[in-house]
Short mmCIF file of C-alpha atoms and ligand atoms in Angstrom, two decimals:
data_model
loop_
_atom_site.label_atom_id
_atom_site.label_comp_id
_atom_site.label_asym_id
_atom_site.label_seq_id
_atom_site.Cartn_x
_atom_site.Cartn_y
_atom_site.Cartn_z
CA MET A 1 0.00 0.00 0.00
CA ARG A 2 1.35 3.44 -0.90
CA ILE A 3 0.31 6.74 0.65
CA LEU A 4 1.29 10.28 -0.38
CA PHE A 5 0.74 13.38 1.77
CA VAL A 6 0.42 16.66 -0.12
CA CYS A 7 0.53 20.30 1.00
CA LEU A 8 1.62 23.52 -0.69
CA GLY A 9 5.33 23.80 0.11
CA ASN A 10 6.25 20.27 1.31
CA ILE A 11 8.25 21.83 4.13
CA CYS A 12 5.64 22.09 6.93
CA ARG A 13 2.42 20.08 6.96
CA SER A 14 3.05 17.15 4.64
CA PRO A 15 6.54 16.26 5.99
CA MET A 16 5.13 16.41 9.53
CA ALA A 17 2.23 14.18 8.43
CA GLU A 18 4.73 11.77 6.87
CA GLY A 19 6.84 11.65 10.05
CA LEU A 20 3.91 11.12 12.41
CA PHE A 21 2.28 8.52 10.18
CA ARG A 22 5.55 6.57 9.82
CA ARG A 23 5.81 6.46 13.61
CA GLU A 24 2.21 5.29 13.92
CA LEU A 25 2.91 2.46 11.46
CA GLN A 26 6.05 1.49 13.39
CA ARG A 27 4.12 1.44 16.67
CA ARG A 28 1.64 -0.96 15.09
CA GLY A 29 4.38 -3.07 13.51
CA ILE A 30 3.07 -2.58 9.97
CA ASP A 31 5.61 -0.10 8.59
CA HIS A 32 7.08 -2.77 6.29
CA LEU A 33 3.68 -3.08 4.56
CA VAL A 34 3.14 0.57 3.68
CA GLU A 35 5.15 3.03 1.56
CA VAL A 36 4.89 6.65 2.64
CA ASP A 37 5.99 9.86 0.94
CA SER A 38 5.11 13.56 0.80
CA ALA A 39 5.16 16.29 -1.84
CA GLY A 40 4.08 19.88 -2.45
CA THR A 41 1.89 21.36 -5.15
CA GLY A 42 4.33 24.31 -5.33
CA SER A 43 7.93 24.30 -6.56
CA TRP A 44 9.62 26.85 -4.26
CA HIS A 45 11.12 24.39 -1.80
CA ILE A 46 12.32 21.54 -4.02
CA GLY A 47 15.38 19.94 -2.41
CA LYS A 48 14.96 21.89 0.84
CA PRO A 49 14.73 20.33 4.32
CA PRO A 50 11.56 20.87 6.36
CA ASP A 51 11.01 24.33 7.90
CA ALA A 52 13.09 24.75 11.09
CA ARG A 53 9.91 25.40 13.14
CA ALA A 54 8.34 22.19 11.84
CA GLN A 55 11.49 20.21 12.66
CA ARG A 56 11.63 21.63 16.21
CA ALA A 57 7.94 21.16 16.93
CA ILE A 58 7.84 17.54 15.78
CA ALA A 59 11.17 16.77 17.51
CA ARG A 60 9.49 17.71 20.79
CA ARG A 61 7.09 14.84 20.06
CA GLY A 62 9.98 12.48 19.43
CA VAL A 63 9.97 12.41 15.62
CA ASP A 64 12.96 13.36 13.45
CA ILE A 65 12.14 14.68 9.96
CA SER A 66 15.47 16.43 9.35
CA GLY A 67 16.39 14.00 6.56
CA LEU A 68 13.33 14.74 4.40
CA ARG A 69 13.68 16.94 1.31
CA GLY A 70 11.01 18.90 -0.54
CA ARG A 71 9.69 17.72 -3.86
CA GLN A 72 6.85 18.74 -6.13
CA VAL A 73 3.93 16.45 -6.85
CA LYS A 74 3.87 15.23 -10.45
CA ARG A 75 1.31 13.46 -12.62
CA PRO A 76 2.83 9.95 -12.27
CA ASP A 77 2.33 10.25 -8.49
CA LEU A 78 -1.41 10.08 -9.12
CA ASP A 79 -0.98 6.51 -10.43
CA ALA A 80 1.84 5.45 -8.12
CA PHE A 81 -0.07 5.95 -4.84
CA ASP A 82 -3.21 4.25 -3.53
CA LEU A 83 -4.16 7.27 -1.44
CA ILE A 84 -3.20 10.89 -2.03
CA LEU A 85 -4.06 13.00 0.99
CA ALA A 86 -4.43 16.77 0.71
CA MET A 87 -4.00 19.04 3.73
CA ASP A 88 -6.45 21.75 2.64
CA ALA A 89 -9.07 22.57 0.04
CA GLU A 90 -6.59 24.41 -2.17
CA ASN A 91 -4.23 21.41 -2.26
CA LEU A 92 -7.26 19.24 -3.03
CA SER A 93 -8.41 21.33 -5.98
CA ASP A 94 -4.85 21.66 -7.34
CA LEU A 95 -4.52 17.85 -7.25
CA MET A 96 -7.94 17.31 -8.80
CA ALA A 97 -6.95 19.63 -11.65
CA LEU A 98 -4.06 17.26 -12.49
CA ALA A 99 -6.13 14.08 -12.18
CA ASP A 100 -8.30 12.01 -14.47
CA GLU A 101 -11.54 10.53 -13.18
CA GLU A 102 -9.99 7.28 -11.96
CA GLN A 103 -7.18 9.10 -10.14
CA MET A 104 -9.67 11.46 -8.49
CA GLN A 105 -11.10 8.49 -6.55
CA ARG A 106 -7.82 8.18 -4.63
CA ILE A 107 -7.47 11.87 -3.71
CA ARG A 108 -8.97 12.88 -0.35
CA LEU A 109 -8.63 15.40 2.46
CA PHE A 110 -6.41 13.97 5.21
CA MET A 111 -8.72 15.26 7.97
CA GLU A 112 -11.46 12.91 6.74
CA PHE A 113 -9.61 10.34 8.85
CA ALA A 114 -10.23 12.30 12.06
CA PRO A 115 -13.93 13.21 11.80
CA GLU A 116 -14.10 13.58 15.61
CA ARG A 117 -11.94 16.73 15.34
CA GLY A 118 -14.63 18.51 13.31
CA GLU A 119 -12.03 20.19 11.07
CA ARG A 120 -11.95 19.65 7.34
CA GLU A 121 -8.54 21.18 6.69
CA VAL A 122 -5.06 21.34 8.21
CA PRO A 123 -4.36 25.10 8.25
CA ASP A 124 -1.15 26.44 6.72
CA PRO A 125 1.19 27.28 9.66
CA TYR A 126 3.90 28.91 7.51
CA PHE A 127 3.05 32.55 8.15
CA GLY A 128 2.05 32.12 11.79
CA GLY A 129 3.85 31.50 15.08
CA GLU A 130 5.05 28.39 16.88
CA GLU A 131 1.61 27.72 18.41
CA GLY A 132 0.23 27.19 14.91
CA PHE A 133 2.62 24.28 14.51
CA GLU A 134 1.38 22.71 17.75
CA HIS A 135 -2.22 22.91 16.56
CA VAL A 136 -1.25 21.42 13.19
CA LEU A 137 0.59 18.56 14.95
CA ASP A 138 -2.47 17.82 17.11
CA LEU A 139 -4.64 17.54 13.99
CA LEU A 140 -2.06 15.48 12.11
CA GLU A 141 -1.60 13.03 15.01
CA ALA A 142 -5.35 12.44 15.20
CA ALA A 143 -5.64 11.89 11.44
CA ALA A 144 -2.55 9.65 11.41
CA GLN A 145 -4.25 7.32 13.90
CA GLY A 146 -7.47 7.25 11.90
CA LEU A 147 -5.54 6.58 8.71
CA ALA A 148 -3.55 3.79 10.36
CA ASP A 149 -6.85 2.18 11.46
CA HIS A 150 -8.09 2.40 7.87
CA VAL A 151 -4.83 0.94 6.49
CA GLU A 152 -4.96 -1.99 8.94
CA GLU A 153 -8.50 -2.72 7.81
CA GLU A 154 -7.48 -2.66 4.15
CA LEU A 155 -4.48 -4.91 4.85
CA ARG A 156 -6.75 -7.38 6.66
CA LYS A 157 -9.19 -7.40 3.74
CA ALA A 158 -6.27 -8.04 1.38
CA GLY A 159 -5.07 -10.93 3.56
CA ARG A 160 -1.77 -9.19 4.35
CA LEU A 161 -2.56 -8.95 8.07
CA GLN A 162 -4.11 -11.43 10.54
CA ALA A 163 -7.62 -10.54 11.75
P1 4NP B 201 3.32 23.79 3.81
O1 4NP B 201 3.59 25.31 4.26
O2 4NP B 201 2.43 23.87 2.60
O3 4NP B 201 2.64 23.21 4.99
O4 4NP B 201 4.67 23.19 3.52
C1 4NP B 201 4.05 26.30 3.39
C2 4NP B 201 5.39 26.41 3.11
C3 4NP B 201 5.85 27.43 2.29
C4 4NP B 201 4.94 28.32 1.74
C5 4NP B 201 3.60 28.18 2.01
C6 4NP B 201 3.15 27.17 2.83
N1 4NP B 201 5.40 29.37 0.93
O5 4NP B 201 4.58 30.22 0.51
O6 4NP B 201 6.61 29.44 0.64
#
């Protein structure tokens, strides 16, 4: 199973989502069954490490994303991944504009996996302060758990995981 997280810059939200989701998969012992990546719809930060504030905030929760590098989402990604998860409505519409009808079925908002939070989007923390990153991490952690539940269910259905 292959999952791609997408935001605008690929230096704040989607690398943090990738880091938290990887840890959730490791905790559940299913990280070897899932491929995870992240990308941005924009091109400004290609090859750049995650934003220093994002690295610090997620490090306080025990996750190291310093090795990640920004990349831009490209059309082949829409075939290469089973789920393409947008952080906000703008990311979603940018992805949909690249996609054909079949690919559109695999593009969703990440916060759909944490309906209990009552938030549809992960807000862009780039132009705000440190507290914005904490809020984003809270949302991402909740959605990462919901997504991991969904992935486990899919793996069970596919016979890759014991019931
Ligand atoms: P991200 O945050 O989409 O969560 O990575 C942003 C990073 C950079 C910019 C905007 C959002 N920017 O305008 O450069």
